[in-house]
JSON list of C-alpha atoms and ligand atoms in Angstrom, two decimals:
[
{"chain": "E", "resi": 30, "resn": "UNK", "atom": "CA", "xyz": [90.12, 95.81, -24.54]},
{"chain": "E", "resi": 31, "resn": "UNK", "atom": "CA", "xyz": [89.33, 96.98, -21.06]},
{"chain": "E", "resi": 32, "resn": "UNK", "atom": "CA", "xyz": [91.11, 93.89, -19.37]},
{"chain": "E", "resi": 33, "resn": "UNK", "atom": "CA", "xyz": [92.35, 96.31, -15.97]},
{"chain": "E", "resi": 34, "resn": "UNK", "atom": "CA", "xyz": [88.26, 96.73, -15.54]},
{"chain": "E", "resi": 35, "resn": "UNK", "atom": "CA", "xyz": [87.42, 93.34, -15.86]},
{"chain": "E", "resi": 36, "resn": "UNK", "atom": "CA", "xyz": [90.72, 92.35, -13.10]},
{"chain": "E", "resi": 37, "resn": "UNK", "atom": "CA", "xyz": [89.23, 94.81, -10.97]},
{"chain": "E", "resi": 38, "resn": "UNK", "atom": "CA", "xyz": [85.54, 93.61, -11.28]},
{"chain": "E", "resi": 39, "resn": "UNK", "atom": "CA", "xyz": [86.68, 89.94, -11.04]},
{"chain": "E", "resi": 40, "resn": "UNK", "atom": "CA", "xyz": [88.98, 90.70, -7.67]},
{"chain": "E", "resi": 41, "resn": "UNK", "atom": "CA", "xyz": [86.06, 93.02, -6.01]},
{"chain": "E", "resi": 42, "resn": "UNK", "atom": "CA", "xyz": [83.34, 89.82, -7.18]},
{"chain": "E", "resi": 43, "resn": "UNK", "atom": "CA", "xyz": [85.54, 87.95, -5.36]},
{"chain": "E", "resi": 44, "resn": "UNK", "atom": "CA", "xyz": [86.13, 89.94, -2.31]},
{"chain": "E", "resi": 45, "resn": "UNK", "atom": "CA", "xyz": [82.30, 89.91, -2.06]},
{"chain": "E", "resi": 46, "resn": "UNK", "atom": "CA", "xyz": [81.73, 86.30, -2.69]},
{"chain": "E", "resi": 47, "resn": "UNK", "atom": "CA", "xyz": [83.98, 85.46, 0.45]},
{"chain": "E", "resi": 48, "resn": "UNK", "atom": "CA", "xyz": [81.41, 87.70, 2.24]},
{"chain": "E", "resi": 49, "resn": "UNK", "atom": "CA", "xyz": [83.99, 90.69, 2.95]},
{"chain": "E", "resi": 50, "resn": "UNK", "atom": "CA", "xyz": [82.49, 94.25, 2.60]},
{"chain": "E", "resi": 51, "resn": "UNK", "atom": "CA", "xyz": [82.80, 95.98, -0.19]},
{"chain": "E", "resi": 52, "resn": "UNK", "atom": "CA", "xyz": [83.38, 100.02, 0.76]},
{"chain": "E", "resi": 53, "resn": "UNK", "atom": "CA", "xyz": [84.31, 102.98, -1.95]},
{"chain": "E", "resi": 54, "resn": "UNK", "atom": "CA", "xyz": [87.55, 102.72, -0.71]},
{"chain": "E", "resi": 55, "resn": "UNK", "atom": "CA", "xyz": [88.42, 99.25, -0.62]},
{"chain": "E", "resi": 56, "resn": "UNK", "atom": "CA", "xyz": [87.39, 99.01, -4.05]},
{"chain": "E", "resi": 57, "resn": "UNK", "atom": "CA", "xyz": [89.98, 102.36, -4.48]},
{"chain": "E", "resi": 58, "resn": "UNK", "atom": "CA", "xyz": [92.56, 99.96, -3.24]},
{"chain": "E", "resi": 59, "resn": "UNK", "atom": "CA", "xyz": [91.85, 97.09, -5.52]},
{"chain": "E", "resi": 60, "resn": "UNK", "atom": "CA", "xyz": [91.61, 99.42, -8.34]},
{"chain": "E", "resi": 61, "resn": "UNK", "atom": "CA", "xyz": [95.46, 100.81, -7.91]},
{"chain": "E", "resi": 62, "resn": "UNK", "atom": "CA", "xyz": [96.58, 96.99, -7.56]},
{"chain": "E", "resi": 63, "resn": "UNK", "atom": "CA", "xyz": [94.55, 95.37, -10.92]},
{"chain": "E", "resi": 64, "resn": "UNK", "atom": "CA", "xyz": [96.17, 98.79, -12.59]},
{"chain": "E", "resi": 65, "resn": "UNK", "atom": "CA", "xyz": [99.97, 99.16, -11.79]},
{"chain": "E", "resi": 66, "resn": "UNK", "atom": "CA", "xyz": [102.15, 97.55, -13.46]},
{"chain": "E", "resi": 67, "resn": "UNK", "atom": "CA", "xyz": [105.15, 98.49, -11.25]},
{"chain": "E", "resi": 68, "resn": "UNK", "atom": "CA", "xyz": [104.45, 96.26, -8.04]},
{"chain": "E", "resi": 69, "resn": "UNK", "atom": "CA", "xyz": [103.50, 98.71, -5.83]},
{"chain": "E", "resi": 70, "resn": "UNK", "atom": "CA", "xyz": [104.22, 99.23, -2.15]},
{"chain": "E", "resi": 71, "resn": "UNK", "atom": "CA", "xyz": [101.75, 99.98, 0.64]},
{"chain": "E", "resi": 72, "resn": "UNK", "atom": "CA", "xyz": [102.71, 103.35, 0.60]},
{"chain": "E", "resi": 73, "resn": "UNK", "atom": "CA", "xyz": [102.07, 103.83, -2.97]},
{"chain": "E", "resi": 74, "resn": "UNK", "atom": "CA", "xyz": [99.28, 102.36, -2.83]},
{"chain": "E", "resi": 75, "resn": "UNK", "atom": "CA", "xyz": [97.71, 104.68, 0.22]},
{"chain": "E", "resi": 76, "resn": "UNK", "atom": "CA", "xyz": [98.96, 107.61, -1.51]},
{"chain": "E", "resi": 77, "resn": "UNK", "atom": "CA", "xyz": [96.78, 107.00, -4.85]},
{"chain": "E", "resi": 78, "resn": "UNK", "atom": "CA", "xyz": [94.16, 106.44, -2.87]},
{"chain": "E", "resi": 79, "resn": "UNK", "atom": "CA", "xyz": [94.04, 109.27, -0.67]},
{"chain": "E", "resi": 80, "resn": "UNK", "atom": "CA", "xyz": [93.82, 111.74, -4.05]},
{"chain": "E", "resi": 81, "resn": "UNK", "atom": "CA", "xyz": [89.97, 110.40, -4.13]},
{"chain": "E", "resi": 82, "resn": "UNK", "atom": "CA", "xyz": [89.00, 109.33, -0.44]},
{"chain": "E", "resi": 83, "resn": "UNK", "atom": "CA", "xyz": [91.46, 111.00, 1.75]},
{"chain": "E", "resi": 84, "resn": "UNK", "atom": "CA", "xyz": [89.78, 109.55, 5.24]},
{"chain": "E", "resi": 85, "resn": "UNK", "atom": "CA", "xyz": [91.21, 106.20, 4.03]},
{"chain": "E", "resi": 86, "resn": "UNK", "atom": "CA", "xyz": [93.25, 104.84, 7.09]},
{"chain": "E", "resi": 87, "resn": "UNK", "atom": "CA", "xyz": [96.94, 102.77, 5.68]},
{"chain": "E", "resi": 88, "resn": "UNK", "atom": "CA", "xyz": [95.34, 100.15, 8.58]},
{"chain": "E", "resi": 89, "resn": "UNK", "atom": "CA", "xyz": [92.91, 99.60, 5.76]},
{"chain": "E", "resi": 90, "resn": "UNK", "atom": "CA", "xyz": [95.11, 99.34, 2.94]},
{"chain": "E", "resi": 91, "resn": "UNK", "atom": "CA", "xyz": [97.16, 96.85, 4.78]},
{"chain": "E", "resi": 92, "resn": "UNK", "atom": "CA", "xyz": [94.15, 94.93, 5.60]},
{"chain": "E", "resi": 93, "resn": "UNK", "atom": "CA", "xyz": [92.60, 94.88, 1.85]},
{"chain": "E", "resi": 94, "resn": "UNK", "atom": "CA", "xyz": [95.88, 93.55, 0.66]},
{"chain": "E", "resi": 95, "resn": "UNK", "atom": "CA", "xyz": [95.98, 91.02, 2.85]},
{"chain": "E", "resi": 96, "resn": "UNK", "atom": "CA", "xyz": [92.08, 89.66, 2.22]},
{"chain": "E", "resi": 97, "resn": "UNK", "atom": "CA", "xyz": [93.80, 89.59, -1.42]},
{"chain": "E", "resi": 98, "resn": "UNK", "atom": "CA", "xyz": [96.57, 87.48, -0.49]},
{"chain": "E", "resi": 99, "resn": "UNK", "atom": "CA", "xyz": [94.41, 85.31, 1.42]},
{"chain": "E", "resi": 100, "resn": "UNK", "atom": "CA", "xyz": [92.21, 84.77, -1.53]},
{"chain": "E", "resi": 101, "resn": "UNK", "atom": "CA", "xyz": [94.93, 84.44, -4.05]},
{"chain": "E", "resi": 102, "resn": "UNK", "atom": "CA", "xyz": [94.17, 87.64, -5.97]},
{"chain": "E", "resi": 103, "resn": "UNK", "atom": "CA", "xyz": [97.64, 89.76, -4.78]},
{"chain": "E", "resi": 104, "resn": "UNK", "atom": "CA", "xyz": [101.34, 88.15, -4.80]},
{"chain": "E", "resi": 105, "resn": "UNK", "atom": "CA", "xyz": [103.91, 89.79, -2.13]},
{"chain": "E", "resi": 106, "resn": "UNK", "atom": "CA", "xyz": [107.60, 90.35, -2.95]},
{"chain": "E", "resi": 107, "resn": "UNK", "atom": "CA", "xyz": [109.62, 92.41, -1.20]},
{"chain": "E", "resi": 108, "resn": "UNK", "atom": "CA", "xyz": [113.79, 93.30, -1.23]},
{"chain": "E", "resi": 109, "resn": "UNK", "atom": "CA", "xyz": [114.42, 91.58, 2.21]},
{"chain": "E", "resi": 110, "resn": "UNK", "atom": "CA", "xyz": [114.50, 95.28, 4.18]},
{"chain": "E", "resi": 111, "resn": "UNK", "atom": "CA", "xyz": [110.74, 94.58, 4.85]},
{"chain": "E", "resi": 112, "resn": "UNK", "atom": "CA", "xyz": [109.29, 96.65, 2.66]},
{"chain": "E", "resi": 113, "resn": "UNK", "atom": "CA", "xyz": [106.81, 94.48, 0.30]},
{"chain": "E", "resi": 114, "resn": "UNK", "atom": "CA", "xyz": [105.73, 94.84, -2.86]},
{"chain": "E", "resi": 115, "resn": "UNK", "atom": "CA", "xyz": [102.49, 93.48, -4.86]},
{"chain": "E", "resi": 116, "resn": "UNK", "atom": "CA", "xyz": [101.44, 92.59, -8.28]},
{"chain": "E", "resi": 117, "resn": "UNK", "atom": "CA", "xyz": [97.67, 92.44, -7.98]},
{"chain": "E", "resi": 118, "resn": "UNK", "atom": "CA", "xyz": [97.51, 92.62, -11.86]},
{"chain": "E", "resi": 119, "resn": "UNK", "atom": "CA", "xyz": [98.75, 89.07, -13.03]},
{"chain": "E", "resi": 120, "resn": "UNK", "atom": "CA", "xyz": [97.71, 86.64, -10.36]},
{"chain": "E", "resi": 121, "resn": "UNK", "atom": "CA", "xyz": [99.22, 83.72, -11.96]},
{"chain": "E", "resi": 122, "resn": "UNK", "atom": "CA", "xyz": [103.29, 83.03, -10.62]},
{"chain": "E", "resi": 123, "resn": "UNK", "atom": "CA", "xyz": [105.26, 84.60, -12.62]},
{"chain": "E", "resi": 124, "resn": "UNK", "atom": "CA", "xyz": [109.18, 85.95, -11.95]},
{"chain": "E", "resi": 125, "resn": "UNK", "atom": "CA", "xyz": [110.25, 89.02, -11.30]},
{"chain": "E", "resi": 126, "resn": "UNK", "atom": "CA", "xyz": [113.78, 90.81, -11.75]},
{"chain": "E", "resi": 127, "resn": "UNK", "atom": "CA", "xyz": [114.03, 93.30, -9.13]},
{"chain": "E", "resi": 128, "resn": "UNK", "atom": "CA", "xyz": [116.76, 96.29, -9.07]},
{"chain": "E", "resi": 129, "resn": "UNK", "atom": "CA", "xyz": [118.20, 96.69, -6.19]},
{"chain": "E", "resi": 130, "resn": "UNK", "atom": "CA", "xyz": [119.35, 100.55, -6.12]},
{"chain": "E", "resi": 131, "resn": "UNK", "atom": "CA", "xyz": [116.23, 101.67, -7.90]},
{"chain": "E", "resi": 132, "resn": "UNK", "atom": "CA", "xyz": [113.76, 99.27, -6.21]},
{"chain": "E", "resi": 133, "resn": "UNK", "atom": "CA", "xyz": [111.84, 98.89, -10.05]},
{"chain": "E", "resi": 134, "resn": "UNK", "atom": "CA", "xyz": [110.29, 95.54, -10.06]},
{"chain": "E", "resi": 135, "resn": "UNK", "atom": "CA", "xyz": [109.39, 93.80, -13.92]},
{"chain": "E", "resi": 136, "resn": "UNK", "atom": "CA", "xyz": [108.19, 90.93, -15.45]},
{"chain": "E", "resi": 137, "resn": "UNK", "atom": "CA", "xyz": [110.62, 89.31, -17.21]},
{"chain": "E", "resi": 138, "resn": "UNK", "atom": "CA", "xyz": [109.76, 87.20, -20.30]},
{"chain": "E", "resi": 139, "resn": "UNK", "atom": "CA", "xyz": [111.46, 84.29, -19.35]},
{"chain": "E", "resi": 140, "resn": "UNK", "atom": "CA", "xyz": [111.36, 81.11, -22.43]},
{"chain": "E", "resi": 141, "resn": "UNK", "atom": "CA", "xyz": [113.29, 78.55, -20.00]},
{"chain": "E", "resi": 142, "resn": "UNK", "atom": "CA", "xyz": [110.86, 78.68, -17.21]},
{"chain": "E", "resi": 143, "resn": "UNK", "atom": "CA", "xyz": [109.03, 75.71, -18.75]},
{"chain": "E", "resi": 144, "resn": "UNK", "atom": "CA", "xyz": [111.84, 73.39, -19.01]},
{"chain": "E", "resi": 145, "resn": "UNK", "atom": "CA", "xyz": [113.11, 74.46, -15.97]},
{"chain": "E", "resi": 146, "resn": "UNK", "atom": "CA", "xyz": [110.05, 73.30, -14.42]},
{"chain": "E", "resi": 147, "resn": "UNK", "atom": "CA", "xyz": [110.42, 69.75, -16.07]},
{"chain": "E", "resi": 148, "resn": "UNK", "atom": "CA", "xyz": [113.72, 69.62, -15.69]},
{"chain": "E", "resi": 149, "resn": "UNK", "atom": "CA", "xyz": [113.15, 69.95, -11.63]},
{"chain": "E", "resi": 150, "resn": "UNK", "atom": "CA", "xyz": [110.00, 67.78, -11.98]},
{"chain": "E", "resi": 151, "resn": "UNK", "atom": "CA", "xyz": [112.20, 64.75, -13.57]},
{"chain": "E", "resi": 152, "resn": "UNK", "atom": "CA", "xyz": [115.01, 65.30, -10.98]},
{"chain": "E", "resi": 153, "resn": "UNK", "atom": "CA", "xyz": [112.50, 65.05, -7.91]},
{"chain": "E", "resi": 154, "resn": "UNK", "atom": "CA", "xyz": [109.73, 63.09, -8.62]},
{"chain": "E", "resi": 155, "resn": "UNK", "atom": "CA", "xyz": [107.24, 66.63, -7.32]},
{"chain": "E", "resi": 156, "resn": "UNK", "atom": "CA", "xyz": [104.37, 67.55, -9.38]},
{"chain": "E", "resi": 157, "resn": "UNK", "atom": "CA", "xyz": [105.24, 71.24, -9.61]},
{"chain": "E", "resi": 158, "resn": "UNK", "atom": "CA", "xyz": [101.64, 73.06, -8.68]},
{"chain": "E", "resi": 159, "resn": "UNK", "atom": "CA", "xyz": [103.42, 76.61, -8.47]},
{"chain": "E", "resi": 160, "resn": "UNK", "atom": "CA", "xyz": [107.00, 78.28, -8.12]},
{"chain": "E", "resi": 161, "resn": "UNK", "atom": "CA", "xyz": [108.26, 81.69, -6.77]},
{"chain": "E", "resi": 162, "resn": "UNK", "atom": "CA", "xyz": [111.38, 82.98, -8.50]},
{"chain": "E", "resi": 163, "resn": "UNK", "atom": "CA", "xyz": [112.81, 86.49, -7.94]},
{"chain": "E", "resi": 164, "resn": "UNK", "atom": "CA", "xyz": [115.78, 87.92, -9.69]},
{"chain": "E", "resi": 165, "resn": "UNK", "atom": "CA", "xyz": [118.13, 90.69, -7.96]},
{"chain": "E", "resi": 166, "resn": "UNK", "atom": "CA", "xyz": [119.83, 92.64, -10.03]},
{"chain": "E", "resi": 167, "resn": "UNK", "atom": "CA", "xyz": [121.32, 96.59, -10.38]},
{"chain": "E", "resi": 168, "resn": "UNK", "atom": "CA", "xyz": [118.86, 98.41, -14.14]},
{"chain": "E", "resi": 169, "resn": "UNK", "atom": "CA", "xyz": [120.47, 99.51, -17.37]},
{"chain": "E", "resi": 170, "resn": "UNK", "atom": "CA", "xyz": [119.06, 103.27, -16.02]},
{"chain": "E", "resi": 171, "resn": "UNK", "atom": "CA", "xyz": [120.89, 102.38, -12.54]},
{"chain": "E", "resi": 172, "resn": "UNK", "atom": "CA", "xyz": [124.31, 100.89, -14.37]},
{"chain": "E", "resi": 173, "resn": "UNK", "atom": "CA", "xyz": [124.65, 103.66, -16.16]},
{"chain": "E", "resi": 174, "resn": "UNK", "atom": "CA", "xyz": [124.06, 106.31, -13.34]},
{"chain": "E", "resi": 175, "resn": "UNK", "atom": "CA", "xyz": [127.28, 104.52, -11.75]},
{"chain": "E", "resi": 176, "resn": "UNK", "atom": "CA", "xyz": [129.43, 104.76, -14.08]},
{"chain": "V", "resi": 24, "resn": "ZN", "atom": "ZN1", "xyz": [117.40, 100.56, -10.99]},
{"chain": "V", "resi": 25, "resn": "MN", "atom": "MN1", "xyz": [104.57, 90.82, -11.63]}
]
């Protein structure tokens, strides 16, 4: 299954369908983001893309992430010391656990998330349309480097 090609496709159809241009390197950028899988920052982001088009400006990174976000296509999280981080691979909320010494970001498989989301429903009367739930927490690889 080639489902990264078919995110990518889907997010650059998109881009175009809202009428922004498509360039070689913007679709670089949206490549890197429908690929990782580890939340990347801008940084990591402008670095990949360098390799292949090394005029790319970060100006233009930061502005092709933030057409995503405006479209829906790229979720920002970020540890709170301003530096954000984006899943552009699963555009659907989902919640994250987040380590704070190593900075990894995952997607935890989280069973309760459902009920929680009734449970909340039946307390407040809301229709829940979406949620945003980030966990903060130190890795097993991090734990054991401090002890
Ligand atoms: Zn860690
Ligand atoms: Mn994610």
């Amino acid at each position: 299954m080639n489902g990264w090609t078919s995110r990518l496709d889907y997010m650059v159809e998109k881009l175009k369908g809202k009428g922004f241009r498509i360039t070689p390197q913007r679709i670089a950028i949206v490549e890197v983001l429908a690929n990782s899988c580890d939340h990347p920052g801008v940084d990591q982001i402008y670095r990949e893309v360098i390799k292949r088009f090394p005029t790319t400006s970060l100006a233009t990174v930061y502005k092709t992430i933030s057409l995503l976000k405006e479209i829906g296509e790229v979720t920002e999280m970020g540890f709170g010391d301003g530096s954000n981080r984006y899943d552009g691979r699963n555009p659907h909320p989902h919640p994250h656990i987040m380590c704070v010494k190593c900075k990894s970001i995952i997607d935890p498989d989280l069973s309760s998330l459902n009920e929680m989301s009734k449970e909340l429903s039946a307390e407040t009367g809301y229709k829940i349309v979406s949620h945003r739930l980030d966990f903060f927490g130190v890795c097993p690889d991090c734990q054991k480097k401090i002890e």
